XYZ file of C-alpha atoms in Angstrom:
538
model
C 0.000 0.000 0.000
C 2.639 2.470 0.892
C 4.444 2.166 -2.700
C 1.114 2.248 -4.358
C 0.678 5.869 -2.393
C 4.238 7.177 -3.167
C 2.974 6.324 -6.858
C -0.097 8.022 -6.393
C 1.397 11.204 -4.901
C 4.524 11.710 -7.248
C 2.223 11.433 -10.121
C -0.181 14.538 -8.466
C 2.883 16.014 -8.068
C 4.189 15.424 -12.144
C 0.530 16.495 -13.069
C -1.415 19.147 -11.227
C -4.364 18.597 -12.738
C -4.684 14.515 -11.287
C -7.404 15.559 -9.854
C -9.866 15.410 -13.198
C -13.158 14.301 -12.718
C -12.609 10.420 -13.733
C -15.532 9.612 -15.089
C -15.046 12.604 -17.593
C -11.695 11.351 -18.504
C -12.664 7.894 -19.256
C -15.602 9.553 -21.424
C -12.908 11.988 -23.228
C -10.883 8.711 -24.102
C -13.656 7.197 -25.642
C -14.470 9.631 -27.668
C -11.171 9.740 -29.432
C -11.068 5.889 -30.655
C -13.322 3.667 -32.547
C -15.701 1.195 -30.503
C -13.571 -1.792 -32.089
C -10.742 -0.851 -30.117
C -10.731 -2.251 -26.956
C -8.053 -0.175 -24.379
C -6.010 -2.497 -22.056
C -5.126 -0.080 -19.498
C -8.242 2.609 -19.901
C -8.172 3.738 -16.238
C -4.297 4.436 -16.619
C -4.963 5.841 -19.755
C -7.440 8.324 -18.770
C -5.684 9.563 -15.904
C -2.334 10.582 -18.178
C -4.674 12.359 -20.444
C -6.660 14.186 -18.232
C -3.255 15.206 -16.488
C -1.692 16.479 -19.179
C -4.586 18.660 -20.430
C -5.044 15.989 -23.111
C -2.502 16.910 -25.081
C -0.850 14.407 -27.780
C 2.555 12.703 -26.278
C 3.227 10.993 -29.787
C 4.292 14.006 -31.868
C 7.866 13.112 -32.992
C 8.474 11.207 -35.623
C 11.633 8.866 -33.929
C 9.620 8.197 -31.215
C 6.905 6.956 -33.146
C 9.441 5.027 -35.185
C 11.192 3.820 -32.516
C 8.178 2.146 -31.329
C 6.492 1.018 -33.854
C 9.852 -0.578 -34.516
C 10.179 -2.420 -31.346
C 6.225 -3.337 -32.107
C 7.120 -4.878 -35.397
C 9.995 -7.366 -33.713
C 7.177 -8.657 -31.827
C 4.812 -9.373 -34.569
C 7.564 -10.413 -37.323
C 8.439 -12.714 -34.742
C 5.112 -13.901 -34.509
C 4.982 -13.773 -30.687
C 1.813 -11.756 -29.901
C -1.693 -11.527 -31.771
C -1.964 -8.172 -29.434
C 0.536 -6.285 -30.369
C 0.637 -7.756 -34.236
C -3.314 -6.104 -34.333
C -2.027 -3.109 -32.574
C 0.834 -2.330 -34.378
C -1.604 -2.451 -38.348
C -4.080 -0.463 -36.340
C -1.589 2.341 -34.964
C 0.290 2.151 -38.713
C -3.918 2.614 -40.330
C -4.565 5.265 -37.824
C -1.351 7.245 -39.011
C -1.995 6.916 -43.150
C -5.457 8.187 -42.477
C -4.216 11.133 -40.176
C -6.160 10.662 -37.212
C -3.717 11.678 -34.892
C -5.676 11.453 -31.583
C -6.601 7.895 -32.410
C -3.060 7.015 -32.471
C -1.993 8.797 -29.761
C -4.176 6.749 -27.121
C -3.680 3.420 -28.871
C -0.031 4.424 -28.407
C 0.361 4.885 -25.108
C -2.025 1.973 -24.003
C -0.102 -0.075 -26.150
C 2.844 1.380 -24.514
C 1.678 0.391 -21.351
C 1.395 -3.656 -22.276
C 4.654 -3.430 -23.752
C 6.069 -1.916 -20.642
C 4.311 -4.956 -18.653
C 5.933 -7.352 -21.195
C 9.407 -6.207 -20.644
C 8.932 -7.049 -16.951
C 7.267 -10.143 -17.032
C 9.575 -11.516 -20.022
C 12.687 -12.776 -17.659
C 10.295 -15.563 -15.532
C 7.657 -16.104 -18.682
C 9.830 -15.985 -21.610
C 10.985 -19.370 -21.881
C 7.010 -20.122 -22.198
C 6.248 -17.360 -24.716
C 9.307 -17.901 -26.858
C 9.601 -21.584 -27.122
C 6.385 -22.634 -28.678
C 4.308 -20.228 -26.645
C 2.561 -16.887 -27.357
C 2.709 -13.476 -25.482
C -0.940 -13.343 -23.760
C -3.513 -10.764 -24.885
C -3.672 -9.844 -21.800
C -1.313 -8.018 -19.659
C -1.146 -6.748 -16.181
C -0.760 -3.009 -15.382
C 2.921 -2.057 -14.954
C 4.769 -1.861 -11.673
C 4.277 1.243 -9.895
C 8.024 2.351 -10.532
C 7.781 1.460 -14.554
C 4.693 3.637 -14.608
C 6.965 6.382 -12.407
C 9.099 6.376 -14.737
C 7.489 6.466 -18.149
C 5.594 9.571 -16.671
C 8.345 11.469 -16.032
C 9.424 10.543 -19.741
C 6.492 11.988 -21.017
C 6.560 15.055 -18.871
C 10.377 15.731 -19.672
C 9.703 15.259 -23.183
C 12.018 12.661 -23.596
C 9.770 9.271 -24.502
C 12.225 8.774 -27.285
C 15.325 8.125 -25.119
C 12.818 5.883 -22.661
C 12.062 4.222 -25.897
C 15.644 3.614 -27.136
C 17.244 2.694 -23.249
C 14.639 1.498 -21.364
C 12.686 -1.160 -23.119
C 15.649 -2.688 -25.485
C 17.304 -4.335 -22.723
C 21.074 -4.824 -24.592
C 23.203 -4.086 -27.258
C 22.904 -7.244 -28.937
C 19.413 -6.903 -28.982
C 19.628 -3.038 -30.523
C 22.169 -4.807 -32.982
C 19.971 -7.685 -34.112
C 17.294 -5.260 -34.496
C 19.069 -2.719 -36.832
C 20.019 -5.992 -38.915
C 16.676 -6.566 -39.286
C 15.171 -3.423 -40.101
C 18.134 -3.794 -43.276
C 17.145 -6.775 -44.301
C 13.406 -6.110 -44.691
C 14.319 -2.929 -46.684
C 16.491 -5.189 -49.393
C 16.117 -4.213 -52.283
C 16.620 -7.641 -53.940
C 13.821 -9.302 -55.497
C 15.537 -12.538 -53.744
C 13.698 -15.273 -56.310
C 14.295 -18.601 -55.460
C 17.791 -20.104 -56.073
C 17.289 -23.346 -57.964
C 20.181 -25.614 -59.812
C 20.109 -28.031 -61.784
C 22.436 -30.828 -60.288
C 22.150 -32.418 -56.565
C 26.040 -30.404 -56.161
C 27.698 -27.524 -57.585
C 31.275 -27.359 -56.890
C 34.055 -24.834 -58.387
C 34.281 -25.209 -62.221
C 30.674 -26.472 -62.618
C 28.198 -24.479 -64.580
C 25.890 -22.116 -62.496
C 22.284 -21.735 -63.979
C 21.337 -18.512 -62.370
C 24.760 -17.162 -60.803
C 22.589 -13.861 -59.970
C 20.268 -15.543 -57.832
C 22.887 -16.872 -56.125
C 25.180 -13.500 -55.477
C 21.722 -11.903 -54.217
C 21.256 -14.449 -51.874
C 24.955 -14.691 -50.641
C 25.052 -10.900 -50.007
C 21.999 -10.833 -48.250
C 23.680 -12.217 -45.194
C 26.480 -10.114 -45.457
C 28.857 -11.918 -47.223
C 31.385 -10.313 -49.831
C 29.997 -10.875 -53.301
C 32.013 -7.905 -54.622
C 34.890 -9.731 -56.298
C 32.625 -11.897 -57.915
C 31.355 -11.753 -61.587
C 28.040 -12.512 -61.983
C 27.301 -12.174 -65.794
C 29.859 -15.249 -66.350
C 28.162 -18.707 -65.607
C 31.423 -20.347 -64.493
C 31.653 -21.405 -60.317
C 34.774 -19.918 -60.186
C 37.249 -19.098 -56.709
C 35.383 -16.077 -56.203
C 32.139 -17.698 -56.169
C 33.730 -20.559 -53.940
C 35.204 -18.285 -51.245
C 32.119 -16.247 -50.947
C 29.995 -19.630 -50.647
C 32.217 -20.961 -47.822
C 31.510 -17.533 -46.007
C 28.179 -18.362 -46.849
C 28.587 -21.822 -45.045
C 29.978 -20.428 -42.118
C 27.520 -18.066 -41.129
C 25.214 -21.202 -40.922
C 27.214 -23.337 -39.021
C 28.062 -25.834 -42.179
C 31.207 -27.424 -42.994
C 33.118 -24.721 -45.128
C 33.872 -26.696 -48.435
C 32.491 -24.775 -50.782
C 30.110 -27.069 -52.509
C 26.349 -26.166 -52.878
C 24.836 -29.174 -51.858
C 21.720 -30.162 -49.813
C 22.081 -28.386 -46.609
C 23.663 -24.989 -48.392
C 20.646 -24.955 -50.791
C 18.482 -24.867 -47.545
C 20.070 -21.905 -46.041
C 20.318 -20.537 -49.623
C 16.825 -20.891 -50.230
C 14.898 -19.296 -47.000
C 13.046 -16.518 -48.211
C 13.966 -12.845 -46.808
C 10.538 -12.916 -44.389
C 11.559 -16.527 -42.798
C 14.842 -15.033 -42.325
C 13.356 -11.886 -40.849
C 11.313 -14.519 -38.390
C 14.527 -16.209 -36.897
C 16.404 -12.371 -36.428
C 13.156 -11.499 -34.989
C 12.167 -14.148 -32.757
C 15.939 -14.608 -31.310
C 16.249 -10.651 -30.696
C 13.176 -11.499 -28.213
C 15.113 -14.142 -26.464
C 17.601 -12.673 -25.892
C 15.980 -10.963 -22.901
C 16.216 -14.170 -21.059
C 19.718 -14.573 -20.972
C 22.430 -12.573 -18.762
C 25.309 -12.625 -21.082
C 27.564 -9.872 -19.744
C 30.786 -11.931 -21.050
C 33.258 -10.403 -17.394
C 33.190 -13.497 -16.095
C 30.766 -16.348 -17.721
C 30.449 -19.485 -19.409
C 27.984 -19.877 -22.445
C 26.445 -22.922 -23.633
C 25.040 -22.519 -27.029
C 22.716 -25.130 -27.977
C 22.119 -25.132 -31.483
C 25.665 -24.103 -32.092
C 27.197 -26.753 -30.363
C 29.975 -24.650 -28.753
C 30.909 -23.482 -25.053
C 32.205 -20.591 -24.379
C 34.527 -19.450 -21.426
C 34.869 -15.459 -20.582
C 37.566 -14.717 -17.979
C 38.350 -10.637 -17.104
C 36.254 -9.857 -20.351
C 38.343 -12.137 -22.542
C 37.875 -15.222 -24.344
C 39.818 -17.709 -22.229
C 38.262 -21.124 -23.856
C 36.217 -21.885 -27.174
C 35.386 -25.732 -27.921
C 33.081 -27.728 -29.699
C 30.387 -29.782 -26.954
C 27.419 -32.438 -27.455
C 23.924 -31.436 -26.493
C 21.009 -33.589 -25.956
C 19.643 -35.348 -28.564
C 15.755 -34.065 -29.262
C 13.975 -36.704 -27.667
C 15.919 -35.425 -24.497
C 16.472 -32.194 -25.042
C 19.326 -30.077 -22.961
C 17.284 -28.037 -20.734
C 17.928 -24.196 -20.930
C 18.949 -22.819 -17.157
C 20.952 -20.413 -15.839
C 23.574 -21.878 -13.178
C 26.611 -22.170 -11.284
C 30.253 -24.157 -12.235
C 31.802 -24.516 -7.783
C 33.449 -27.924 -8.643
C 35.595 -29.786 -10.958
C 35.621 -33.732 -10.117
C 38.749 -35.763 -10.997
C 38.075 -38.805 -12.356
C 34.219 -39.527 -11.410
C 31.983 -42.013 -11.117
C 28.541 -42.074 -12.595
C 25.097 -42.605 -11.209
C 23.020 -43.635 -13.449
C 19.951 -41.489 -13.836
C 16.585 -43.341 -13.447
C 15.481 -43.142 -17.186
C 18.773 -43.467 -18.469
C 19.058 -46.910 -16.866
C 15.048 -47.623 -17.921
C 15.757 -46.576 -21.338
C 18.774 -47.482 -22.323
C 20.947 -49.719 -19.805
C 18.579 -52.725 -18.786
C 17.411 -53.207 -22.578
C 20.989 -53.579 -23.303
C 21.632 -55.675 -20.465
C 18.262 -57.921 -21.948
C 20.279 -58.314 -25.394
C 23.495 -58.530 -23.616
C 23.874 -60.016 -20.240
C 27.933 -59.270 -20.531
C 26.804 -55.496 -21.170
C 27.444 -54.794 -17.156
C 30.918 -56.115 -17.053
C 31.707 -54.641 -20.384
C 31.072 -51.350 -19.016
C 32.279 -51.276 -15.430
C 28.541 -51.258 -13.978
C 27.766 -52.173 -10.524
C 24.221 -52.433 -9.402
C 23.391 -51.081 -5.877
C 20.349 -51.719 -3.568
C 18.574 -48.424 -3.676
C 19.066 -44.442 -4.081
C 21.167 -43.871 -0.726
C 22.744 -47.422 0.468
C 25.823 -48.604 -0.798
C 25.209 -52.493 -0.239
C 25.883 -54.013 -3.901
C 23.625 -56.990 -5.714
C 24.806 -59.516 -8.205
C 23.724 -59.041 -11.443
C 24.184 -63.067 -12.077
C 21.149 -63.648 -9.543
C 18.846 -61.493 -11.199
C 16.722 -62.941 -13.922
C 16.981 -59.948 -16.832
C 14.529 -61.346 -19.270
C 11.517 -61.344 -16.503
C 12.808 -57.630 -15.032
C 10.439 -54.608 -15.736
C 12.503 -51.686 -16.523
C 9.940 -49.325 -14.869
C 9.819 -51.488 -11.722
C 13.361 -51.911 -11.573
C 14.011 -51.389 -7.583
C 18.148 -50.473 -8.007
C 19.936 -48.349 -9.285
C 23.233 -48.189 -11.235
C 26.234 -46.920 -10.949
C 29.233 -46.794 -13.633
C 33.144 -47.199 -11.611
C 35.375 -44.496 -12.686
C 37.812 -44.613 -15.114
C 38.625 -43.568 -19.021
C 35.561 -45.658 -19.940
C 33.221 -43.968 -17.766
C 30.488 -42.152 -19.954
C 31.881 -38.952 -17.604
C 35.043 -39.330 -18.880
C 37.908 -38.551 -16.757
C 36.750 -34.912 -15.435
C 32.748 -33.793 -14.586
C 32.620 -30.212 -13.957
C 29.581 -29.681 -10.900
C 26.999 -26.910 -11.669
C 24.400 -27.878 -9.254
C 20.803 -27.526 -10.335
C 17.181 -29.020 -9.909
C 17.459 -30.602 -13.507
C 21.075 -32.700 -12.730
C 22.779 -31.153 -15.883
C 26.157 -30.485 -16.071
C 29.049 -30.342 -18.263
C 31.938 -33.378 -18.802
C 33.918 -35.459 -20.666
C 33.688 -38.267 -22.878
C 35.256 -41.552 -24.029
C 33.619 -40.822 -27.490
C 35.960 -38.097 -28.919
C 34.850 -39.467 -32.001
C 31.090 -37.472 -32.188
C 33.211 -33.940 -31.825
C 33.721 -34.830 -35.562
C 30.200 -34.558 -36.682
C 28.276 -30.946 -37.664
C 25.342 -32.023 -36.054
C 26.422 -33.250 -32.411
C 22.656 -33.964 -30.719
C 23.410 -37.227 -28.977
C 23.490 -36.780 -25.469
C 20.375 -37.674 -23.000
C 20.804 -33.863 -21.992
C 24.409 -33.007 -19.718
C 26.752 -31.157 -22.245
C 30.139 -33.440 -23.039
C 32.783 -30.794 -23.248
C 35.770 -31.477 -26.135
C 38.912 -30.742 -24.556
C 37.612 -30.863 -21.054
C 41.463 -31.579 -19.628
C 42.180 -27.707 -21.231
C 39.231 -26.333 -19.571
C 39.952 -28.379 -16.446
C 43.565 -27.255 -16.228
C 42.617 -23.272 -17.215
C 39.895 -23.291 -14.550
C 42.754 -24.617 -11.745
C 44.855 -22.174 -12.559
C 42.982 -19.834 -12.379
C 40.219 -20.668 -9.956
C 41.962 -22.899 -7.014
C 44.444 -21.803 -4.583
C 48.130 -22.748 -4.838
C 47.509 -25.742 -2.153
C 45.078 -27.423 -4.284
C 47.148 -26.888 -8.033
C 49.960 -28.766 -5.934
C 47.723 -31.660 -4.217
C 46.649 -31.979 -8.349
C 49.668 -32.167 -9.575
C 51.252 -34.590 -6.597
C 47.600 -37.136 -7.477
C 47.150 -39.669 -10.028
C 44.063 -38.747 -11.302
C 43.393 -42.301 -13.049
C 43.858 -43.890 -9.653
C 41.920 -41.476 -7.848
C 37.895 -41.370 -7.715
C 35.690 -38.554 -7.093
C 38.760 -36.561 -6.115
C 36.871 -32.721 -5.993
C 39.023 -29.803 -6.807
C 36.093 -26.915 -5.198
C 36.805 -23.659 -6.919
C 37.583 -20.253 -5.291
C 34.763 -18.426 -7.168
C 31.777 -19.706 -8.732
C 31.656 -19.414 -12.524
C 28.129 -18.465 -13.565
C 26.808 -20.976 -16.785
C 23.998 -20.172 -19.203
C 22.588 -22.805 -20.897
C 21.175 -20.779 -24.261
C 19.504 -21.683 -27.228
C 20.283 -18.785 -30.121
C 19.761 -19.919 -34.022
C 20.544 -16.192 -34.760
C 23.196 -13.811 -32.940
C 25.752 -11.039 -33.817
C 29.464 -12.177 -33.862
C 31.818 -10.294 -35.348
C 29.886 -7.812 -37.032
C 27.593 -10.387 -38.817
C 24.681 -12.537 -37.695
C 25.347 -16.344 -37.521
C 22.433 -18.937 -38.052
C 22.015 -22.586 -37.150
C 19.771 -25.264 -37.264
C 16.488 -25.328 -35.056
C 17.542 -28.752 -33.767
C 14.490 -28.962 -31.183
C 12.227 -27.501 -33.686
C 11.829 -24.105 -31.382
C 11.492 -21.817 -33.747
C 9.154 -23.644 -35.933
C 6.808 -23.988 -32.994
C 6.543 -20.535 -32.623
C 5.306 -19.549 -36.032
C 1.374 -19.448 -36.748
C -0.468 -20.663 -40.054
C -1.235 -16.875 -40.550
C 2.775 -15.176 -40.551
C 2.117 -14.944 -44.176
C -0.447 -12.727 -44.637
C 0.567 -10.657 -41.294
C 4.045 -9.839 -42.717
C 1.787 -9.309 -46.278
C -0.770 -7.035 -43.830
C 2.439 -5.123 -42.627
C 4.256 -4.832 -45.796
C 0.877 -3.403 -47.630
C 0.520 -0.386 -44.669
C 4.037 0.215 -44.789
C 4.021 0.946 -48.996
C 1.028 2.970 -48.230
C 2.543 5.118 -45.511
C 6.210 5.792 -47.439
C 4.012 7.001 -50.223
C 2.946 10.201 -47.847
């Protein structure tokens, strides 16, 4: 109650004239918009009117841009049906001049948007994983709605617009790179060849289709001639560019997986920029002192003082047990663990092996043990494997440590509810692959003896680097090195981001993004693409 007051009483203060009838306000407001449109936040509404002497707040031009613009993220990323519907009624209200109109669906639209930046850190993962923003909102906190009042009444909504509600630089970034994309001027036809691969030398069937579509993402096409049909070195080093934005082996051949990138049409690619811009408002990636887990790029990142300190390839889950997304800790690295067998891991996966393979427990170091918290062992030999249940199954498993150990020789412990963490492997092999989605959800870290040795150095004291280095770690089980500081670890999934000046895609290996678009982005982005040709025409 008390903040509720201070709100109360620093807006009387901001606006003499609070004290407006409110039933007259509320009457004022509806008098300005059409009966179709149905205000959100009406009793807010009114009141900044009616304290303002009902003047128009939406009178310069970069403010209006700069929110519509932040408006059309939302609905080109197909999040919201309310702010999709507000954002073709505010840009039909401003072709037809009715400046009033806009005005008040402006700032109530304002108002949800406000709400949505607040609520987007504990609801996001629902709204931009398959979900939707809801239609409905809930008024602002008392110090958002302080603070956009004193925008408005300093004249400076344009600067609230621009600092307050993108919440980083990436996201500024990835919006500016979409606002140039949609205004391409390429007609960006459909690449199509002839052959199943196109390699340097071959013939190119439309080689300006294919320079359109390469530059589109940024990549240097200017070295390359496209009135000659010939796939020549230009052409190939501007196509394994091409491939590397995307996350695909760089050889330079246009085969199956480059024609798929090649191919996405300029609103699909506008979608992903879009829809990733929004997410990343879930993710705390100041890079002082953090360690990212990309999922779709298959790569962890280490920042130490600000700098890169460790870049490697990792395994995620595969999709039918997907790698959560979670922000945690890294307090622990453990020397040469053992493994205890998560309950569906060992329904799933070890006892049908075991039922084709009785010798599959000695092959692999297993031991079974009574229950969840004794330590008394049983013998596999007097347990009848063809009559066992997997889901009744009364023990559990554990693997004995060594190089075979599916943890590898090093497990590095970020506690959290889901039991994910990061380790090694025995399969170095799978680093190999493009696509590395084969884990049943922990992250298996390539070159996890670097990252163990970096993070000793620099994160144990000088009595625990020697106990290390005096240890055999082979020998040794469960031997926990605890760290000095806690590392913080985000867990991400990003098919688009900024790097280097250009955006990098991947593959939607969970199938994320394509949950998240409707039957109807189509004609919306048509709807929105017809009002926009209609306003540059004024």
């Amino acid at each position: 109650m008390a903040r509720v007051f201070i709100f109360i009483l620093s807006l009387s203060v901001a606006f003499p004239g609070f004290a407006l009838n409110r039933f007259e306000a509320l009457r004022w407001v509806d008098n300005q918009i059409p009966e179709s449109v149905v205000l959100r936040h009406k009793e807010l509404v009114a009141q900044l009117y009616a304290t303002s002497g009902n003047q128009l707040i939406w009178y310069n031009d970069e403010t209006i841009h700069g929110f519509e613009q932040l408006l059309e993220v939302l609905a080109i990323a197909d999040l919201s049906d309310l702010f999709y519907k507000r954002l073709v009624r505010l840009k039909e209200a401003r072709a037809a001049h009715r400046a009033m109109e806009y005005d008040i669906i402006a700032t109530d639209t304002l108002l949800s948007y406000v709400s949505y930046t607040e609520l987007s850190p504990d609801n996001g993962k629902a709204w931009y994983f398959g979900g939707r923003v809801p239609t409905f909102l809930p008024e602002p906190s008392d110090e958002s709605r302080l603070l956009l009042i004193r925008a408005i009444k300093e004249a400076r909504l344009t600067h609230y617009i621009r600092q307050y509600l993108a919440v980083s630089k990436e996201q500024q970034v990835l919006n500016a790179m979409l606002e140039k994309l949609l205004s391409s001027q390429f007609e960006y036809k459909r690449y199509v060849q002839d052959d199943a691969l196109k390699r340097l030398g071959d013939r190119l069937n439309d080689k300006t289709a294919l320079v359109e579509r390469l530059a589109i993402v940024g990549v240097d096409t200017s070295k390359i001639n496209p009135e000659t049909e010939t796939f020549d070195t230009e052409t190939e080093h501007a196509v394994i560019q091409f491939q590397k934005l995307h996350g695909l082996k760089p050889d330079g051949i246009i085969g199956r997986k480059t024609m798929k990138w090649l191919n996405i049409s300029i609103e699909e690619r506008a979608r992903i920029l879009a829809l990733n811009s929004e997410r990343l408002r879930l993710w705390n990636l100041e890079q002082e002192d953090t360690m990212i887990v990309n999922v779709p790029d298959f790569r962890l990142r280490y920042w130490n003082n600000g700098e890169t300190s460790f870049d490697t390839k990792v395994i995620v889950g595969r999709r039918s047990r997907k790698t959560p997304l979670i922000n945690t800790n890294m307090n622990a690295v453990i020397l040469n663990p053992t493994w205890n067998v998560p309950r569906k891991i060992m329904v799933k996966d070890i006892i049908p092996a075991i039922k084709r393979d009785e010798t599959y427990i000695e092959k692999h170091q297993y031991e079974i043990l009574a229950d969840w918290v004794s330590e008394q062992t049983v013998d596999p030999d007097e347990l009848n494997w063809q009559a066992i249940v997997p889901e009744r199954f009364p023990y559990r498993f554990r693997q004995h440590s060594g190089p075979g150990n599916a943890l590898g020789l090093y497990k590095f412990n970020t506690p959290n509810r889901n039991a994910i963490y990061l380790h090694d492997t025995p399969s170095k092999y799978l680093f190999d692959r493009e696509t590395r989605a084969f884990s049943s959800g922990c992250i298996r870290v390539q070159n996890a003896d670097k990252l163990a040795t970096l993070l000793f150095d620099s994160r144990t004291s000088e009595r625990m680097r020697k106990k290390v280095a005096e240890k055999d770690k082979v020998e040794k089980s469960n031997y926990v090195i605890s760290l000095n500081k806690t590392i913080p670890v985000h867990i991400i999934y990003q098919t688009a981001w900024m790097e280097s000046g250009l955006v990098q895609y991947r593959n939607d290996i969970y199938h994320y993004d394509r949950l998240n678009k409707s039957e109807t982005f189509d004609q919306k982005i048509a709807k929105l693409s017809i009002l926009d040709k209609l306003l540059s025409k004024q």
